[in-house]
mmCIF file of N, CA and C and ligand atoms in Angstrom:
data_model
loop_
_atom_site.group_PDB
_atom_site.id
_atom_site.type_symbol
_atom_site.label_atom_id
_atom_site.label_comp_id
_atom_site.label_asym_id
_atom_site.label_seq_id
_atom_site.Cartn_x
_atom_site.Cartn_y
_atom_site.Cartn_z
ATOM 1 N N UNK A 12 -21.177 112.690 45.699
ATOM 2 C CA UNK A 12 -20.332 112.681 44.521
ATOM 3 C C UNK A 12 -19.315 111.562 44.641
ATOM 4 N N UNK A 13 -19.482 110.488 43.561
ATOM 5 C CA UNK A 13 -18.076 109.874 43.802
ATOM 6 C C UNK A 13 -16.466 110.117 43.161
ATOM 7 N N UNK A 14 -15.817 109.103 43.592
ATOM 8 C CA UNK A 14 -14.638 109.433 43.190
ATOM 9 C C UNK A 14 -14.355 109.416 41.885
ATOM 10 N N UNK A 15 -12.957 110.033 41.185
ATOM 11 C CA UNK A 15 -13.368 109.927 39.761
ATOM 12 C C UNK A 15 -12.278 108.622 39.667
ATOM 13 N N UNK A 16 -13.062 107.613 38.235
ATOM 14 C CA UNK A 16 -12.647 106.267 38.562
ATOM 15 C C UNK A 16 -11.008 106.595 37.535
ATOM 16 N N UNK A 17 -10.449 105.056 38.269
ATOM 17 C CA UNK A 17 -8.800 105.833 37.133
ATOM 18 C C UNK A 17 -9.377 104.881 35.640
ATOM 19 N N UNK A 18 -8.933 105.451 34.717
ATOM 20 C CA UNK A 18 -8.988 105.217 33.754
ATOM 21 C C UNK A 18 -8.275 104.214 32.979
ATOM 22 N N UNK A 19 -8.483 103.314 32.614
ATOM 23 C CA UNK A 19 -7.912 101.787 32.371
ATOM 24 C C UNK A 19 -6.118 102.519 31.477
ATOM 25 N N UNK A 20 -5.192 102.771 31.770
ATOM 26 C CA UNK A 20 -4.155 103.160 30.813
ATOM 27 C C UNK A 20 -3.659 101.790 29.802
ATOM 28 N N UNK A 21 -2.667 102.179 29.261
ATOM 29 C CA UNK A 21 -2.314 101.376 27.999
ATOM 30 C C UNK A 21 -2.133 100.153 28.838
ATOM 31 N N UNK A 22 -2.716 98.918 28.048
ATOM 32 C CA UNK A 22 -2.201 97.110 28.185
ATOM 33 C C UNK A 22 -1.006 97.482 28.869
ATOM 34 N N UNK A 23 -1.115 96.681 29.585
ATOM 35 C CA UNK A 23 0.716 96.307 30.451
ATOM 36 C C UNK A 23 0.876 95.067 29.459
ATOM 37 N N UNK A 24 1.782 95.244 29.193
ATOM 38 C CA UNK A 24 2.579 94.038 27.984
ATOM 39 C C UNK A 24 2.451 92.359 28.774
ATOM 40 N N UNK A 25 2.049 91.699 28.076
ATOM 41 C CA UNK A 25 1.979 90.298 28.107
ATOM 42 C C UNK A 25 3.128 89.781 29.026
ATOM 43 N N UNK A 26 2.617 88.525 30.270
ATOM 44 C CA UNK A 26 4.028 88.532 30.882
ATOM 45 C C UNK A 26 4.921 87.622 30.430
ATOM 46 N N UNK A 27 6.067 87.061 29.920
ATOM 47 C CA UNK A 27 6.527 86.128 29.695
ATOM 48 C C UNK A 27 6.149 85.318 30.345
ATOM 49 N N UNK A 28 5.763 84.187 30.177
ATOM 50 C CA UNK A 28 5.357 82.763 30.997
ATOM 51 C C UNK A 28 6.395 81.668 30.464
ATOM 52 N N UNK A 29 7.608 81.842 29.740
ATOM 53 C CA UNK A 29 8.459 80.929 29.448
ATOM 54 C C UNK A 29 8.633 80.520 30.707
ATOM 55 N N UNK A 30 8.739 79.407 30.766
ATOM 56 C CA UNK A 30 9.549 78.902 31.746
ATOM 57 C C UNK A 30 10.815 78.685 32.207
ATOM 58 N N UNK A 31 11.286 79.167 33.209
ATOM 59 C CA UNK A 31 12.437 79.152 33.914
ATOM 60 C C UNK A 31 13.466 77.973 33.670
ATOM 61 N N UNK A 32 14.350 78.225 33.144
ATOM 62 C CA UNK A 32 14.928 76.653 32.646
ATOM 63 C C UNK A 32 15.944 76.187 34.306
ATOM 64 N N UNK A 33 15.569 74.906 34.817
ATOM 65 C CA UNK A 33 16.325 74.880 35.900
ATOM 66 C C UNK A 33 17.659 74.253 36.079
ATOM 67 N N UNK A 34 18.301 74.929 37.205
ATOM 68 C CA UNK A 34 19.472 74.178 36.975
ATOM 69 C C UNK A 34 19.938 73.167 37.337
ATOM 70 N N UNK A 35 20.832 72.243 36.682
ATOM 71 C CA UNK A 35 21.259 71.197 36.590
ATOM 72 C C UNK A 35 21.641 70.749 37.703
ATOM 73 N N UNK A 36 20.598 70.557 38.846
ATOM 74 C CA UNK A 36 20.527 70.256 39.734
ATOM 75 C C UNK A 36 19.556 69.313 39.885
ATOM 76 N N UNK A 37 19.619 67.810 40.873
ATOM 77 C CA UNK A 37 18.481 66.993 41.205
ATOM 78 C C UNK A 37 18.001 67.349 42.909
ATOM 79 N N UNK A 38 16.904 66.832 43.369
ATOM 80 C CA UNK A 38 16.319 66.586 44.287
ATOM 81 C C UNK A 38 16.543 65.881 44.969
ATOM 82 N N UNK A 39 17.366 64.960 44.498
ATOM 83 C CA UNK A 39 17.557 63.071 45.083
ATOM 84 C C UNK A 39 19.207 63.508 45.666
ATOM 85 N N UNK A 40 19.625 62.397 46.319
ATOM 86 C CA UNK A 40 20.980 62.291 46.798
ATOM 87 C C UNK A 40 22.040 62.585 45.705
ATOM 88 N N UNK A 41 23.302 63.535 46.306
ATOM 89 C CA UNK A 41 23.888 63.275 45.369
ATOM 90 C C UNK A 41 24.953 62.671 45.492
ATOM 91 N N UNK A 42 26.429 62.365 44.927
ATOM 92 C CA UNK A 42 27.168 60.950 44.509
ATOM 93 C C UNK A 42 28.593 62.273 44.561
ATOM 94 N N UNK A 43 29.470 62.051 45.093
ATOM 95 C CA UNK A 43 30.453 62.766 45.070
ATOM 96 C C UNK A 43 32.073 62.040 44.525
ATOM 97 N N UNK A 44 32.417 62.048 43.608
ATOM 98 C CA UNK A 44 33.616 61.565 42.736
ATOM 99 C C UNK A 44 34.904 62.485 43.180
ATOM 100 N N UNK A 45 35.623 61.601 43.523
ATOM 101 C CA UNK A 45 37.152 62.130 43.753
ATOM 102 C C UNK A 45 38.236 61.370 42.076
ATOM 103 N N UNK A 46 38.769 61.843 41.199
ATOM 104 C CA UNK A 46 39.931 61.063 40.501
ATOM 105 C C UNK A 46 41.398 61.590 41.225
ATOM 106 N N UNK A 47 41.371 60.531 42.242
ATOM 107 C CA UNK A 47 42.566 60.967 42.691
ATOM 108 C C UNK A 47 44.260 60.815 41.823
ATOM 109 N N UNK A 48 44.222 60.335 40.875
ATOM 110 C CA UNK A 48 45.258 60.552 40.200
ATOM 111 C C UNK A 48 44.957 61.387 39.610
ATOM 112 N N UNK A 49 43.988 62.278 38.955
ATOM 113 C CA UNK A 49 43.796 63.727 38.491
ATOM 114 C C UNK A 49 44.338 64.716 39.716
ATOM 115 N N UNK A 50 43.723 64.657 40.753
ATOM 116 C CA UNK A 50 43.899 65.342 42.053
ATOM 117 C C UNK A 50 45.466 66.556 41.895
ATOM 118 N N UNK A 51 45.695 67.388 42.130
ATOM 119 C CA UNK A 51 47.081 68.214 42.731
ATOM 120 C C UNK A 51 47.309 68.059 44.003
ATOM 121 N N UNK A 52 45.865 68.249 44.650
ATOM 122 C CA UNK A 52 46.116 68.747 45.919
ATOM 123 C C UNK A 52 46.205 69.983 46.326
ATOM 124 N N UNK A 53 45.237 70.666 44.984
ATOM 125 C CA UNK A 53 45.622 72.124 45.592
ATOM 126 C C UNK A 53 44.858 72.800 46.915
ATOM 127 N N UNK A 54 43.388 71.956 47.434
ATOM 128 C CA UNK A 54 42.828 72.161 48.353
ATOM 129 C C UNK A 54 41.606 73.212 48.318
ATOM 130 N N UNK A 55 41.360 73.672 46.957
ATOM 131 C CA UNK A 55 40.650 74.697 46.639
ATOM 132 C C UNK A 55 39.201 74.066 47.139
ATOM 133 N N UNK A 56 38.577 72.869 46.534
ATOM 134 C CA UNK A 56 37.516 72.351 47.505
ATOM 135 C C UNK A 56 37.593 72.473 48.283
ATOM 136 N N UNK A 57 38.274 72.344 49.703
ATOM 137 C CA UNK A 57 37.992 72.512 50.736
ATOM 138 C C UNK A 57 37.883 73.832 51.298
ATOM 139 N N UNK A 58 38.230 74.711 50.224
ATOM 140 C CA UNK A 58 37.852 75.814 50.756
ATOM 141 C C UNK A 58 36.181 76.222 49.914
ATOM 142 N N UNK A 59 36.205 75.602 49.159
ATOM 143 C CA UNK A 59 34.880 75.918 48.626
ATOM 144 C C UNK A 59 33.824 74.944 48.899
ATOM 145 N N UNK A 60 34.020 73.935 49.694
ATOM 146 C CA UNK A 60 33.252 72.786 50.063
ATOM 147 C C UNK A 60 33.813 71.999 51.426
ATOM 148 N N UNK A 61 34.096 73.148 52.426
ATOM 149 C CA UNK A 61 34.232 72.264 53.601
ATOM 150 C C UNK A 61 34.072 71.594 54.433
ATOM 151 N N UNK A 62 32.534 71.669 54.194
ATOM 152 C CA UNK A 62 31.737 69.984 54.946
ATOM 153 C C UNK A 62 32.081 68.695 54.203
ATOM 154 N N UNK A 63 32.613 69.214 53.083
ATOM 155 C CA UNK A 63 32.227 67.903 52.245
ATOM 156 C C UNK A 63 33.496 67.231 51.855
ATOM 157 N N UNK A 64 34.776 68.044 52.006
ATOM 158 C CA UNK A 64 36.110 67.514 51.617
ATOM 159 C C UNK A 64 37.276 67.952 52.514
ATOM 160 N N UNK A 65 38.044 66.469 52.259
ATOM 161 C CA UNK A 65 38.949 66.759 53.277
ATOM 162 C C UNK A 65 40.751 66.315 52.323
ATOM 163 N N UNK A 66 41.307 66.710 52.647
ATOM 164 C CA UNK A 66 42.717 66.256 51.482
ATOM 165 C C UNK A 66 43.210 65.043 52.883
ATOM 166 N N UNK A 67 43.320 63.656 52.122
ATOM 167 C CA UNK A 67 43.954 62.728 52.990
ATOM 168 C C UNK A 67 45.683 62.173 51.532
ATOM 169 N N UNK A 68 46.453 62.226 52.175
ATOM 170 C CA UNK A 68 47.790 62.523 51.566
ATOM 171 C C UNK A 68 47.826 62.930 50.379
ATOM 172 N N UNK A 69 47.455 64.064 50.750
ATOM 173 C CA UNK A 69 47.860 65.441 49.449
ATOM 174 C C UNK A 69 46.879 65.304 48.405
ATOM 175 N N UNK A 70 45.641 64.256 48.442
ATOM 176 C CA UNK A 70 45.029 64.558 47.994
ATOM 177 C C UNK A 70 43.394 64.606 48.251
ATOM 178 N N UNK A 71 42.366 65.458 47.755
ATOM 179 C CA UNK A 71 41.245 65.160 48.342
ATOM 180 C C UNK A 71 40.960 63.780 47.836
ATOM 181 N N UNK A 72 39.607 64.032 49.229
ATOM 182 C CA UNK A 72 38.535 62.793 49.392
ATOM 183 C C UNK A 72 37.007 63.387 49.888
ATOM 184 N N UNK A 73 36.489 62.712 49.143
ATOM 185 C CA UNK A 73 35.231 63.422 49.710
ATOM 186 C C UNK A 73 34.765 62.751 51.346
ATOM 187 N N UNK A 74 34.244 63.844 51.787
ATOM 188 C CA UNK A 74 34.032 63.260 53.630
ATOM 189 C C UNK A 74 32.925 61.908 53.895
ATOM 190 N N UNK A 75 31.613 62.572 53.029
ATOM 191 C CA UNK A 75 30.922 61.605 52.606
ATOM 192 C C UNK A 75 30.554 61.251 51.472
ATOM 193 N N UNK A 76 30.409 60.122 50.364
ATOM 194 C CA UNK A 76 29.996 60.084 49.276
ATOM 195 C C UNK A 76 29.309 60.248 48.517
ATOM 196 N N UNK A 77 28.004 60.177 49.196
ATOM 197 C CA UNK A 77 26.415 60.183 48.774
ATOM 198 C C UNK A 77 25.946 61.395 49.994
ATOM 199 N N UNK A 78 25.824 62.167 49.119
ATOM 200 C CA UNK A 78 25.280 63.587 50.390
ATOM 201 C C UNK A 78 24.037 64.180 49.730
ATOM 202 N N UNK A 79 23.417 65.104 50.687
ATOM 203 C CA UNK A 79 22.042 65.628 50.646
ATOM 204 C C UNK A 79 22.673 66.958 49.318
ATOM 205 N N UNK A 80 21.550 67.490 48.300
ATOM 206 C CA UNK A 80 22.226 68.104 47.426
ATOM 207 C C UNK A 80 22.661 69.544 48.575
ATOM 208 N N UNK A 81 23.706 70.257 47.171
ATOM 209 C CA UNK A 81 24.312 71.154 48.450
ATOM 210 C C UNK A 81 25.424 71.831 47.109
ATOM 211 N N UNK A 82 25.079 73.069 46.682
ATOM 212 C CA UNK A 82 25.633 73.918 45.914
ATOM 213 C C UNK A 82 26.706 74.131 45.990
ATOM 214 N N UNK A 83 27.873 74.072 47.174
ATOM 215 C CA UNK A 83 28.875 74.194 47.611
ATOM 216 C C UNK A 83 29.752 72.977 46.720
ATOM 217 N N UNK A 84 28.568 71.889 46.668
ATOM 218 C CA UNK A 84 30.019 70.859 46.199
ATOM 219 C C UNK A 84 29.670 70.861 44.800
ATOM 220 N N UNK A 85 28.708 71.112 43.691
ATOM 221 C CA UNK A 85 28.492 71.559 42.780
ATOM 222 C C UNK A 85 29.639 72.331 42.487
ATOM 223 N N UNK A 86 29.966 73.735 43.211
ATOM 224 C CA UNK A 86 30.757 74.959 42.975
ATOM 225 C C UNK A 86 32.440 74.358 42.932
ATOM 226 N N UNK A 87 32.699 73.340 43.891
ATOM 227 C CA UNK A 87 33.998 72.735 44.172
ATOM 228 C C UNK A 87 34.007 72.351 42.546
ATOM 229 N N UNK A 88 33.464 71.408 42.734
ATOM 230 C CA UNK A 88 33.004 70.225 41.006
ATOM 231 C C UNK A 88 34.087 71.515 39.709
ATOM 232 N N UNK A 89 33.013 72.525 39.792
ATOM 233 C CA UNK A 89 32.662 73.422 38.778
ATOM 234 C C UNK A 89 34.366 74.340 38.720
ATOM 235 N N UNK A 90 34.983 74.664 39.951
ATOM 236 C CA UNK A 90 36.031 75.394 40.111
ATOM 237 C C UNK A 90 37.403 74.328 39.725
ATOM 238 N N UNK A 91 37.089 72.985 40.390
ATOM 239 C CA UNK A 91 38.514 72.297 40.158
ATOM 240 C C UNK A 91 39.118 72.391 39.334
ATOM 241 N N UNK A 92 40.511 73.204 39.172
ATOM 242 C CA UNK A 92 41.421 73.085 38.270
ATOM 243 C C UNK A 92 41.968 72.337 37.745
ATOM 244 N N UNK A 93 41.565 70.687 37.986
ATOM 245 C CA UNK A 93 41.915 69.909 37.228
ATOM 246 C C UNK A 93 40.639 68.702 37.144
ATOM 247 N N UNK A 94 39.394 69.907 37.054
ATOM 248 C CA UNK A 94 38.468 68.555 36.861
ATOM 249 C C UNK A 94 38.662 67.524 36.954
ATOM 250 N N UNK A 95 39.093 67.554 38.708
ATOM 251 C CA UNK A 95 39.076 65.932 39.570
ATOM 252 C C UNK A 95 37.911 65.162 40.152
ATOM 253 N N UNK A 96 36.669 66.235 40.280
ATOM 254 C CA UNK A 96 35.117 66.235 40.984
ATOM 255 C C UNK A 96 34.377 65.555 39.800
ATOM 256 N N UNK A 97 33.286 64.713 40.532
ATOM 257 C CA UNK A 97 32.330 64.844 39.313
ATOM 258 C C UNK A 97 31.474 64.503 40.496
ATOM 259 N N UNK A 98 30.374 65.363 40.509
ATOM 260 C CA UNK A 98 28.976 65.162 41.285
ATOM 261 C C UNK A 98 27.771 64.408 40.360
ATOM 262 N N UNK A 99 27.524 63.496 40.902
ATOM 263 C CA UNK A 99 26.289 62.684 39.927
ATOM 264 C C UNK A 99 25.121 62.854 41.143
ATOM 265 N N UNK A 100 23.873 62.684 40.026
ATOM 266 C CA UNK A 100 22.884 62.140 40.561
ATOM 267 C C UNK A 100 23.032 60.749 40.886
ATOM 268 N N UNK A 101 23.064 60.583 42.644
ATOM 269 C CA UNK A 101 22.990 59.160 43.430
ATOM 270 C C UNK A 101 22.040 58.267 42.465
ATOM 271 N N UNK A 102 21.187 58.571 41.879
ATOM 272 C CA UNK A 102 20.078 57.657 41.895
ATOM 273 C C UNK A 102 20.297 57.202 40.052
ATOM 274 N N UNK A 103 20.200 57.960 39.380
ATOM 275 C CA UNK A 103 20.474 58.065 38.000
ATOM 276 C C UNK A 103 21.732 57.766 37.382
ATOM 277 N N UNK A 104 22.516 58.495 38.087
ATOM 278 C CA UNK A 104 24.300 58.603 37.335
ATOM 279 C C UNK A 104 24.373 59.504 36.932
ATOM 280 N N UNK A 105 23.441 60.866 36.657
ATOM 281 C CA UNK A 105 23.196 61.866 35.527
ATOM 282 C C UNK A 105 24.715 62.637 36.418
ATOM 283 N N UNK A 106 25.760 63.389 35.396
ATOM 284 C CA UNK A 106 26.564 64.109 35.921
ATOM 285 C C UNK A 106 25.453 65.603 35.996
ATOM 286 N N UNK A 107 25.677 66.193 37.079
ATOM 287 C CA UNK A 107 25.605 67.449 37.813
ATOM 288 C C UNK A 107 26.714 68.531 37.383
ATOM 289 N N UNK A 108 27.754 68.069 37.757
ATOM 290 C CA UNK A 108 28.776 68.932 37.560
ATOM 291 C C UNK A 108 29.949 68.247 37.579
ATOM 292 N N UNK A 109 30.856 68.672 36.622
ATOM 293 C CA UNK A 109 31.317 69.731 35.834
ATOM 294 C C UNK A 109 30.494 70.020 34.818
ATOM 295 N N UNK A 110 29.953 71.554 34.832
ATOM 296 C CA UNK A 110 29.032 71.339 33.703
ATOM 297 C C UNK A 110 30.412 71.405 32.365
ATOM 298 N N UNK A 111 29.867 71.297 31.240
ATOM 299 C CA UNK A 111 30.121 70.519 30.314
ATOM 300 C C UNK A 111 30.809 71.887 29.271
HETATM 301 S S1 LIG B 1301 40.304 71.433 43.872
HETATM 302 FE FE1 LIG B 1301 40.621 69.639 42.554
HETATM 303 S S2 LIG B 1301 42.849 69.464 42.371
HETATM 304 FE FE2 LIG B 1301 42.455 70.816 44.121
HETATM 305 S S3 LIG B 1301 42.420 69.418 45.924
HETATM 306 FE FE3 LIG B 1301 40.305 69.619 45.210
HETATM 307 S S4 LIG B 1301 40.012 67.870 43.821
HETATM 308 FE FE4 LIG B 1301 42.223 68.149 44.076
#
């Protein structure tokens, strides 16, 4: 005797196949912008991006300019209270962040 077979139940609903919209992020190097006369100095990058920034007299600087991508300095970019950051794509110019 065999088993009893399962019985096909209702369609499972179609899967969305939209595509994932990605984020405004590149692959390539990215380009790290200080406006130091925007700058305070409040130091909040460096707490949100401490590989990447360092405050040299009261105000930041980025450690290196052109860095491997890295969400942290995106997040700095994105938090600065005085939208002093601007992360570009190295290769393009495309701004990254501040998003807009
Ligand atoms: S968060 Fe902005 S204002 Fe504060 S130190 Fe960094 S760049 Fe300057």
């Amino acid at each position: 005797m065999s088993e009893p077979r399962a019985t096909a139940g209702p369609e499972a609903p179609p899967r969305d196949r939209t595509p994932t919209p990605e984020p405004a992020v590149s692959a390539g190097r990215w380009r790290i912008e200080v406006n130091r006369n925007a700058c305070a100095g409040t130091g909040i990058c460096l707490g949100t991006a401490a590989r990447h920034m360092r405050l040299d007299n009261g105000r930041a600087r980025p450690v290196e300019e052109v860095v491997d991508p890295d969400l942290s300095v995106t997040d700095a970019a994105d938090t600065c209270p005085m939208e002093a950051i601007t992360v570009r794509d190295a290769a393009t110019g495309e701004i990254l962040a501040p998003k807009l």
